[in-house]
PDB file of C-alpha atoms in Angstrom:
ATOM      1  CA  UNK A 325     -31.740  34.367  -0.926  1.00 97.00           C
ATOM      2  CA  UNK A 326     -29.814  33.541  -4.166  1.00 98.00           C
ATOM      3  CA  UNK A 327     -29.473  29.897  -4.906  1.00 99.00           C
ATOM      4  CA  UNK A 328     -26.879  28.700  -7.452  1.00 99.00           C
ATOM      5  CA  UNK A 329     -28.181  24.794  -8.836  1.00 99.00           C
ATOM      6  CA  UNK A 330     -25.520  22.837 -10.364  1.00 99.00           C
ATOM      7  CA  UNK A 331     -26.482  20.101 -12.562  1.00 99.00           C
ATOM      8  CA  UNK A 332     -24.802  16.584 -12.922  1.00 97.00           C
ATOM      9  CA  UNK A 333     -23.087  14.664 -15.905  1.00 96.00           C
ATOM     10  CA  UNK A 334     -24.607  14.842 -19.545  1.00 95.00           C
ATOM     11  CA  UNK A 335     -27.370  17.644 -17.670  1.00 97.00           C
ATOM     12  CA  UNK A 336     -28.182  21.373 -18.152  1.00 98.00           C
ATOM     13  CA  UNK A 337     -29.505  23.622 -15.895  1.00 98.00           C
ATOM     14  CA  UNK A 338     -32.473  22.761 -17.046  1.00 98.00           C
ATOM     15  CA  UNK A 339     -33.107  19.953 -14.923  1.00 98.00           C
ATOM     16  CA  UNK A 340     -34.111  22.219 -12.128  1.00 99.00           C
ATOM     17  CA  UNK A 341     -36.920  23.514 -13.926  1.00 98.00           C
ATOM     18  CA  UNK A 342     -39.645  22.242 -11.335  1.00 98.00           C
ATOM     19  CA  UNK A 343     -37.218  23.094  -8.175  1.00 98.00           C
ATOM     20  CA  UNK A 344     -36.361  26.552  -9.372  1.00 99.00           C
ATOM     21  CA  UNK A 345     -39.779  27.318  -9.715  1.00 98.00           C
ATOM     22  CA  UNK A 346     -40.816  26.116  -6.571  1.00 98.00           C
ATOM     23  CA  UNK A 347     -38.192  28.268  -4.924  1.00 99.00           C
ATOM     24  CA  UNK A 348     -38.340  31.361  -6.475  1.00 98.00           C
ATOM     25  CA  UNK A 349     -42.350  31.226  -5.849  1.00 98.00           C
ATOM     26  CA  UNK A 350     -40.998  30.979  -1.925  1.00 97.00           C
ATOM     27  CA  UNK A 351     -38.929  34.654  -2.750  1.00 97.00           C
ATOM     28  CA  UNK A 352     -35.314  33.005  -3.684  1.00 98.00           C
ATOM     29  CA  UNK A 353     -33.648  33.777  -6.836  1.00 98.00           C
ATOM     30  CA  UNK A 354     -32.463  30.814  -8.437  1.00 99.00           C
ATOM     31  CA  UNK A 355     -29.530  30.697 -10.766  1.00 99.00           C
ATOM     32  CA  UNK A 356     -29.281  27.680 -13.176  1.00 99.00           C
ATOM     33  CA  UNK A 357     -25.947  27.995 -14.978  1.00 99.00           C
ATOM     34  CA  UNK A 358     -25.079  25.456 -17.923  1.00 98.00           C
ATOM     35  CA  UNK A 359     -21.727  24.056 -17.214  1.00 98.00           C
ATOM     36  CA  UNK A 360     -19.876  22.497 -20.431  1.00 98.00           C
ATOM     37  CA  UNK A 361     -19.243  20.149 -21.409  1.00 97.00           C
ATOM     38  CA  UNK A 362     -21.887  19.132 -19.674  1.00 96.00           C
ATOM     39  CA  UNK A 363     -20.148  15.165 -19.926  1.00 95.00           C
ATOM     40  CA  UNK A 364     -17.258  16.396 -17.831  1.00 95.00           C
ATOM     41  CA  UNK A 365     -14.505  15.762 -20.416  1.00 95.00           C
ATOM     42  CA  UNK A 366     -12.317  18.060 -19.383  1.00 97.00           C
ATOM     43  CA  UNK A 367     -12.581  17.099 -15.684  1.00 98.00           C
ATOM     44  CA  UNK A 368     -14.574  18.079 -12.451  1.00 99.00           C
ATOM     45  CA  UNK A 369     -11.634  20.900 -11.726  1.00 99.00           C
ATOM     46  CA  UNK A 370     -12.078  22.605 -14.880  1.00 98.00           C
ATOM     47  CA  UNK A 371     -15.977  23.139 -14.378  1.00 99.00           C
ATOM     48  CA  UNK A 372     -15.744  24.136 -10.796  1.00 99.00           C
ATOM     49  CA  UNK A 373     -13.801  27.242 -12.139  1.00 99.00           C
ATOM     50  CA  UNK A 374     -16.540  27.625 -14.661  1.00 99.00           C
ATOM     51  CA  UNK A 375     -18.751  27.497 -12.136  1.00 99.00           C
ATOM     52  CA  UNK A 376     -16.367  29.751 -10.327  1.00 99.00           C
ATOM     53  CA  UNK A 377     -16.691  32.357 -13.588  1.00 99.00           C
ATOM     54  CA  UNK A 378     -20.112  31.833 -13.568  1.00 99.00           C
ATOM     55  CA  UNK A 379     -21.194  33.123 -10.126  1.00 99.00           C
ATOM     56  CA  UNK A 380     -18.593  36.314 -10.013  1.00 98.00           C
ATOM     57  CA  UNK A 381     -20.356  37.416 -13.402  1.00 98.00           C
ATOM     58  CA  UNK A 382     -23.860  36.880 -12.394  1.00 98.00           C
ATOM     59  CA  UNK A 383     -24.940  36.792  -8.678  1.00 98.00           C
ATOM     60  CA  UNK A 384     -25.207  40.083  -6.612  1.00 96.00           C
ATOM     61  CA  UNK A 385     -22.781  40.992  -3.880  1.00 96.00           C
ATOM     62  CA  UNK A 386     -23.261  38.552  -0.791  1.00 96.00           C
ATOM     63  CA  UNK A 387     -24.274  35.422   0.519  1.00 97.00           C
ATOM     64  CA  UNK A 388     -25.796  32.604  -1.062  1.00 98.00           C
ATOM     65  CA  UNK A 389     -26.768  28.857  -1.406  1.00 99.00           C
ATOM     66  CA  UNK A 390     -25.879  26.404  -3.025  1.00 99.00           C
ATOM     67  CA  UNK A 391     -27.272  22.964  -3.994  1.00 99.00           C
ATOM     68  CA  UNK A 392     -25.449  20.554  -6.208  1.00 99.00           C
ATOM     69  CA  UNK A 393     -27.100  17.550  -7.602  1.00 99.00           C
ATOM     70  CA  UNK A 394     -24.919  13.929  -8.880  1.00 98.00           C
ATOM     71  CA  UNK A 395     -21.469  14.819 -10.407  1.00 98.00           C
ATOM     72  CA  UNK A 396     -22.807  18.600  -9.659  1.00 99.00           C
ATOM     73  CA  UNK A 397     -22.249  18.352  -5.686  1.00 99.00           C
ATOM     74  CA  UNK A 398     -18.855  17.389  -6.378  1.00 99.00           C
ATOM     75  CA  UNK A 399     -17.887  20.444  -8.537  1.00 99.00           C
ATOM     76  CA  UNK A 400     -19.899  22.325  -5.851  1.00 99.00           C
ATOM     77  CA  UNK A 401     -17.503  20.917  -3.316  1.00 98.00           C
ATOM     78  CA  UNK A 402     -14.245  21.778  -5.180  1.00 99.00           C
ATOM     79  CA  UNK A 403     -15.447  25.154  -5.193  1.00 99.00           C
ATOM     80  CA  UNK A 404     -16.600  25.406  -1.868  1.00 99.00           C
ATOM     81  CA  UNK A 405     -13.191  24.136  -0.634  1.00 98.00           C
ATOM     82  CA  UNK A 406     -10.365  25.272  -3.186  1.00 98.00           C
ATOM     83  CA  UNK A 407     -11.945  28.398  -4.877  1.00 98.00           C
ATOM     84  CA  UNK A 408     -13.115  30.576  -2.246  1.00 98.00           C
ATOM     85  CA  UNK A 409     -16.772  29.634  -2.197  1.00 98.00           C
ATOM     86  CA  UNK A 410     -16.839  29.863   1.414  1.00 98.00           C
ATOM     87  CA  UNK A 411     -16.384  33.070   1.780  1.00 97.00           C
ATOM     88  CA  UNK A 412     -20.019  33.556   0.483  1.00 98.00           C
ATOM     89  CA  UNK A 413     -21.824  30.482   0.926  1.00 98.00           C
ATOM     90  CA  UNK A 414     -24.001  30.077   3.876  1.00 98.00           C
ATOM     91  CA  UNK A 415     -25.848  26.625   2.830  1.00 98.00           C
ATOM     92  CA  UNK A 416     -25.048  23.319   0.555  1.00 98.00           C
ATOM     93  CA  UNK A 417     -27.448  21.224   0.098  1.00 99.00           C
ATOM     94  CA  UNK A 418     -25.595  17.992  -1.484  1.00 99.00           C
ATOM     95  CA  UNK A 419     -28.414  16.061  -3.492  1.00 99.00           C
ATOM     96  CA  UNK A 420     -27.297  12.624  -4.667  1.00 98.00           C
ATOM     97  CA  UNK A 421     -23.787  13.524  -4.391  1.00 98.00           C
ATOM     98  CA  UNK A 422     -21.002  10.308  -4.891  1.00 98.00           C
ATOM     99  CA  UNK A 423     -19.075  12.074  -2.263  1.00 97.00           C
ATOM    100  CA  UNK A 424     -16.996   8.967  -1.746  1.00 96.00           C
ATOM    101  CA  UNK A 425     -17.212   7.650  -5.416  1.00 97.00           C
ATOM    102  CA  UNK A 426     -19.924   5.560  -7.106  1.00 97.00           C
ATOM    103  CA  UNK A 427     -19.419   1.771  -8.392  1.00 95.00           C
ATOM    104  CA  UNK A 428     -21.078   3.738 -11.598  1.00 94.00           C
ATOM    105  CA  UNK A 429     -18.210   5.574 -12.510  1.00 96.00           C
ATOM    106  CA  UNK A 430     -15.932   2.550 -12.809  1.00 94.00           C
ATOM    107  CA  UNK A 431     -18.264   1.435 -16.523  1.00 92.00           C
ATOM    108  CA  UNK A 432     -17.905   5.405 -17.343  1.00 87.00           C
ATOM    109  CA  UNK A 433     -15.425   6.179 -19.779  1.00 88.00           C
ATOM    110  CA  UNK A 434     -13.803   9.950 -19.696  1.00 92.00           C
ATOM    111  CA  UNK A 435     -12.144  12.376 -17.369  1.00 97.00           C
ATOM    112  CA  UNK A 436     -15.265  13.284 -14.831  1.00 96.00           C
ATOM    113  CA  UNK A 437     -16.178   9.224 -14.581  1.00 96.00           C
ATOM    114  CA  UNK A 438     -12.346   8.897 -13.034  1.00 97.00           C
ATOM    115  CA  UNK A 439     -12.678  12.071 -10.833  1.00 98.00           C
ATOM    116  CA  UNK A 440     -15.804  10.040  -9.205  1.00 98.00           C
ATOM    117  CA  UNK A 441     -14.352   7.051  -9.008  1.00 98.00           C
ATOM    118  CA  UNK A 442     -13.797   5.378  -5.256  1.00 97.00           C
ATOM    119  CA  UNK A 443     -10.130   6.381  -4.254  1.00 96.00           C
ATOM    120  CA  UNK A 444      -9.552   9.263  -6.930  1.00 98.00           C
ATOM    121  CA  UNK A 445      -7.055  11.524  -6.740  1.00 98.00           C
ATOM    122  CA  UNK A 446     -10.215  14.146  -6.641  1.00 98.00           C
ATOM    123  CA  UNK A 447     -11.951  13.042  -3.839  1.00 98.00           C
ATOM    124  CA  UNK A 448      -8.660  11.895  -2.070  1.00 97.00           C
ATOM    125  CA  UNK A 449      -8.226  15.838  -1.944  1.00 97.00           C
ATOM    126  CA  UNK A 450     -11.175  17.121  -1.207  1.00 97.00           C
ATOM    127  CA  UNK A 451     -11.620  14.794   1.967  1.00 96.00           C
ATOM    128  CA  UNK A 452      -8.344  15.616   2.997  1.00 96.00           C
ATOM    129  CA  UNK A 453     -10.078  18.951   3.936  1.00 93.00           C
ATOM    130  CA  UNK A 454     -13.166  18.133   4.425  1.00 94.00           C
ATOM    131  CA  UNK A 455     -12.675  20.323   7.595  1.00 94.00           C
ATOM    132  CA  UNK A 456     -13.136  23.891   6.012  1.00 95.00           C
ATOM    133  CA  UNK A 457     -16.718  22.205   5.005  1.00 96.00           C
ATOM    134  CA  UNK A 458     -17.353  22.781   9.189  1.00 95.00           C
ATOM    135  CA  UNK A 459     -18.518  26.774   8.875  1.00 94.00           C
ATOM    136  CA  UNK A 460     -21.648  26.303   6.929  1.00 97.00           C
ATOM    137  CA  UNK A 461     -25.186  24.607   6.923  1.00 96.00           C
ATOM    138  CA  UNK A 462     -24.591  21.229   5.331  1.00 97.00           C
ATOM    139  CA  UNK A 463     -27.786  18.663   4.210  1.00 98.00           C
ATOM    140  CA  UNK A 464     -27.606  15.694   2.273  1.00 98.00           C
ATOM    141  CA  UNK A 465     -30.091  14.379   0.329  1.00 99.00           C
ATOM    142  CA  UNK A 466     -30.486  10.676  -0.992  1.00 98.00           C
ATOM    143  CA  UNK A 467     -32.274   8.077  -2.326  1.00 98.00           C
ATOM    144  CA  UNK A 468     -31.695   4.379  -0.981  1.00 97.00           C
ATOM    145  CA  UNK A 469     -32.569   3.427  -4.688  1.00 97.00           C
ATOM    146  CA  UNK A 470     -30.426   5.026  -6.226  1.00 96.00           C
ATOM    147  CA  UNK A 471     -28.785   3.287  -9.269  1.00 94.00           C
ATOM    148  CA  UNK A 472     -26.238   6.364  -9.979  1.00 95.00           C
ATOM    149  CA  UNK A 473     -24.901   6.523  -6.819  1.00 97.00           C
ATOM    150  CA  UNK A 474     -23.905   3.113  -5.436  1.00 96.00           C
ATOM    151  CA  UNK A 475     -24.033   2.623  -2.875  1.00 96.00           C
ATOM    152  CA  UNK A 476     -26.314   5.703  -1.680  1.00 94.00           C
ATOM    153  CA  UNK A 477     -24.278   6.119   1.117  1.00 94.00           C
ATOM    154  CA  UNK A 478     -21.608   7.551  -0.575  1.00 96.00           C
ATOM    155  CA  UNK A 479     -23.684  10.535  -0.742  1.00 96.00           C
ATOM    156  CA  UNK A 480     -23.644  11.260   2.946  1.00 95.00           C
ATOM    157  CA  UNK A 481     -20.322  13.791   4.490  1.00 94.00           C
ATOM    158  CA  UNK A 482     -19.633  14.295   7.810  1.00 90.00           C
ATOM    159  CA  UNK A 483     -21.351  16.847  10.106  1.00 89.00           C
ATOM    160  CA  UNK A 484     -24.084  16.829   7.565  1.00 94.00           C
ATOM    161  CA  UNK A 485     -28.171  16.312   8.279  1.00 92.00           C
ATOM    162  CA  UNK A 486     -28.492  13.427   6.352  1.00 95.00           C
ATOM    163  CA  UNK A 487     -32.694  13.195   4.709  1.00 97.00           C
ATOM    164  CA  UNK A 488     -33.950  10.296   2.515  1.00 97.00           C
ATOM    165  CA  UNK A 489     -36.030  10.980  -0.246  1.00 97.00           C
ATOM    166  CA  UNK A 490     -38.118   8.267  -1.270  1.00 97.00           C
ATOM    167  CA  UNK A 491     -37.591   8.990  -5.657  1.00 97.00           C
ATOM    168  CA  UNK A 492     -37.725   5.976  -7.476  1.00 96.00           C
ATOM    169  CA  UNK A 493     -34.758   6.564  -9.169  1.00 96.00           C
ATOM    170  CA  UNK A 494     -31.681   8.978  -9.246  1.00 97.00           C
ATOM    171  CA  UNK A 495     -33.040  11.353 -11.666  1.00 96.00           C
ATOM    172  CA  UNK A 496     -36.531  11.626 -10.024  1.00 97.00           C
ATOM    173  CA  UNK A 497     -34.668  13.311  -6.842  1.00 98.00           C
ATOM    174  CA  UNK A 498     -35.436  16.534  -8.585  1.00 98.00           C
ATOM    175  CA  UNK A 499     -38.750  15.968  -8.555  1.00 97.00           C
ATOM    176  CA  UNK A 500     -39.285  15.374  -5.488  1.00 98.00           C
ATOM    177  CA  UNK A 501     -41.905  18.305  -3.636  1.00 97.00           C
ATOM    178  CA  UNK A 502     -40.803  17.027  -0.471  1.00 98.00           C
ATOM    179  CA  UNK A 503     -37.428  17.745  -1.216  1.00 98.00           C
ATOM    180  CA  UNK A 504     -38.341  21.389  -2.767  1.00 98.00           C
ATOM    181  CA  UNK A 505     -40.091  21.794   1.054  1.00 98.00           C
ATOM    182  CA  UNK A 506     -37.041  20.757   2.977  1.00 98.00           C
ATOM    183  CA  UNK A 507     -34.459  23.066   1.156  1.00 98.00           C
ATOM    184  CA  UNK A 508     -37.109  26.271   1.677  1.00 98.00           C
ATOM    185  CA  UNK A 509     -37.883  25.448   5.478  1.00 97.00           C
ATOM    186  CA  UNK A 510     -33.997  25.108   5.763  1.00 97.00           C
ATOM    187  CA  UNK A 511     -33.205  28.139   4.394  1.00 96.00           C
ATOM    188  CA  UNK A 512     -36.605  29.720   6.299  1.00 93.00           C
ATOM    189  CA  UNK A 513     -35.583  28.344   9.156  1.00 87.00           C
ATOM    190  CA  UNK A 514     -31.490  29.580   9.256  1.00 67.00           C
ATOM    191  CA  UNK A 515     -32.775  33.317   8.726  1.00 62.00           C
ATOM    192  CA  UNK A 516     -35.109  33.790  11.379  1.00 52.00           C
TER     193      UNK A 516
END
């Protein structure tokens, strides 16, 4: 299956170097676009159509997944539910996702730092339809020490399997094997 992996604040797709791998030796094609600017200056709207862009230019006709990680889970959403990204995506896998907001991005300065904010006008919208969410495979992943995403909680969305991950730290979610596992038997499992 493809698999689009969207990156957080001040990231590249590079960060799912070890992930990417580990899928595509599992027979996925992984696509690791580089949204910028990659410190969300311009907003979380204006990279979800980039990310928007991005897929109708690359991936092949049909379905896909997708799996945004931090700030990226929240562009990911904004496409699923305002671009049409549901008309093609079977699975999201949310990793470390401030779904509700994060304390964090009330020290951030800039444009994406408000959009995750608890109570912005962003996520205000998007859980106002958090509803069209309903038609496809949902799983959250966290980390209860998480220092990103405060509280961790605030990663988890209704009707969602909600998974801990044991990383030390935010950033160490994608590095996490037993994460890598969990996304391929998801995906294994769905298609049988």
């Amino acid at each position: 299956m493809q698999i689009v992996l969207v990156h957080g604040i001040w990231d590249s797709g590079k960060v799912f170097r070890r992930m990417a791998s580990y899928l595509n030796e599992e027979g996925h094609s992984c696509y690791t676009p580089d949204l910028l600017p990659a410190n969300g200056a311009e907003g979380l709207v204006d990279l979800a159509e980039k990310l928007r862009i991005y897929i109708e230019g690359t991936l092949e006709a049909g379905p896909f997944a997708l799996a945004g990680f931090s700030m990226g889970s929240l562009i990911s959403r904004y496409y699923l539910q305002r671009l049409g990204g549901l008309e093609r995506v079977r699975y999201f896998f949310n990793i470390s996702g401030p779904q509700r907001g994060t304390l964090a991005a009330h020290v951030w300065p800039g444009k994406a730092a408000r959009d995750m904010r608890f109570g912005s006008r962003f996520i205000r919208e998007l859980n106002a339809d958090l509803n069209k969410l309903s038609q496809i495979d949902i799983r959250t992943y966290r980390t209860p020490f998480d220092l990103l995403v405060i509280p961790s909680g605030s990663s988890k969305l209704p009707g969602s399997e909600d998974r801990l991950i044991y990383a030390p730290l935010h950033h160490r979610m994608l590095c996490q094997e037993s994460l890598f596992k969990d996304i391929a038997a998801t995906l294994r499992q769905r298609d049988t």
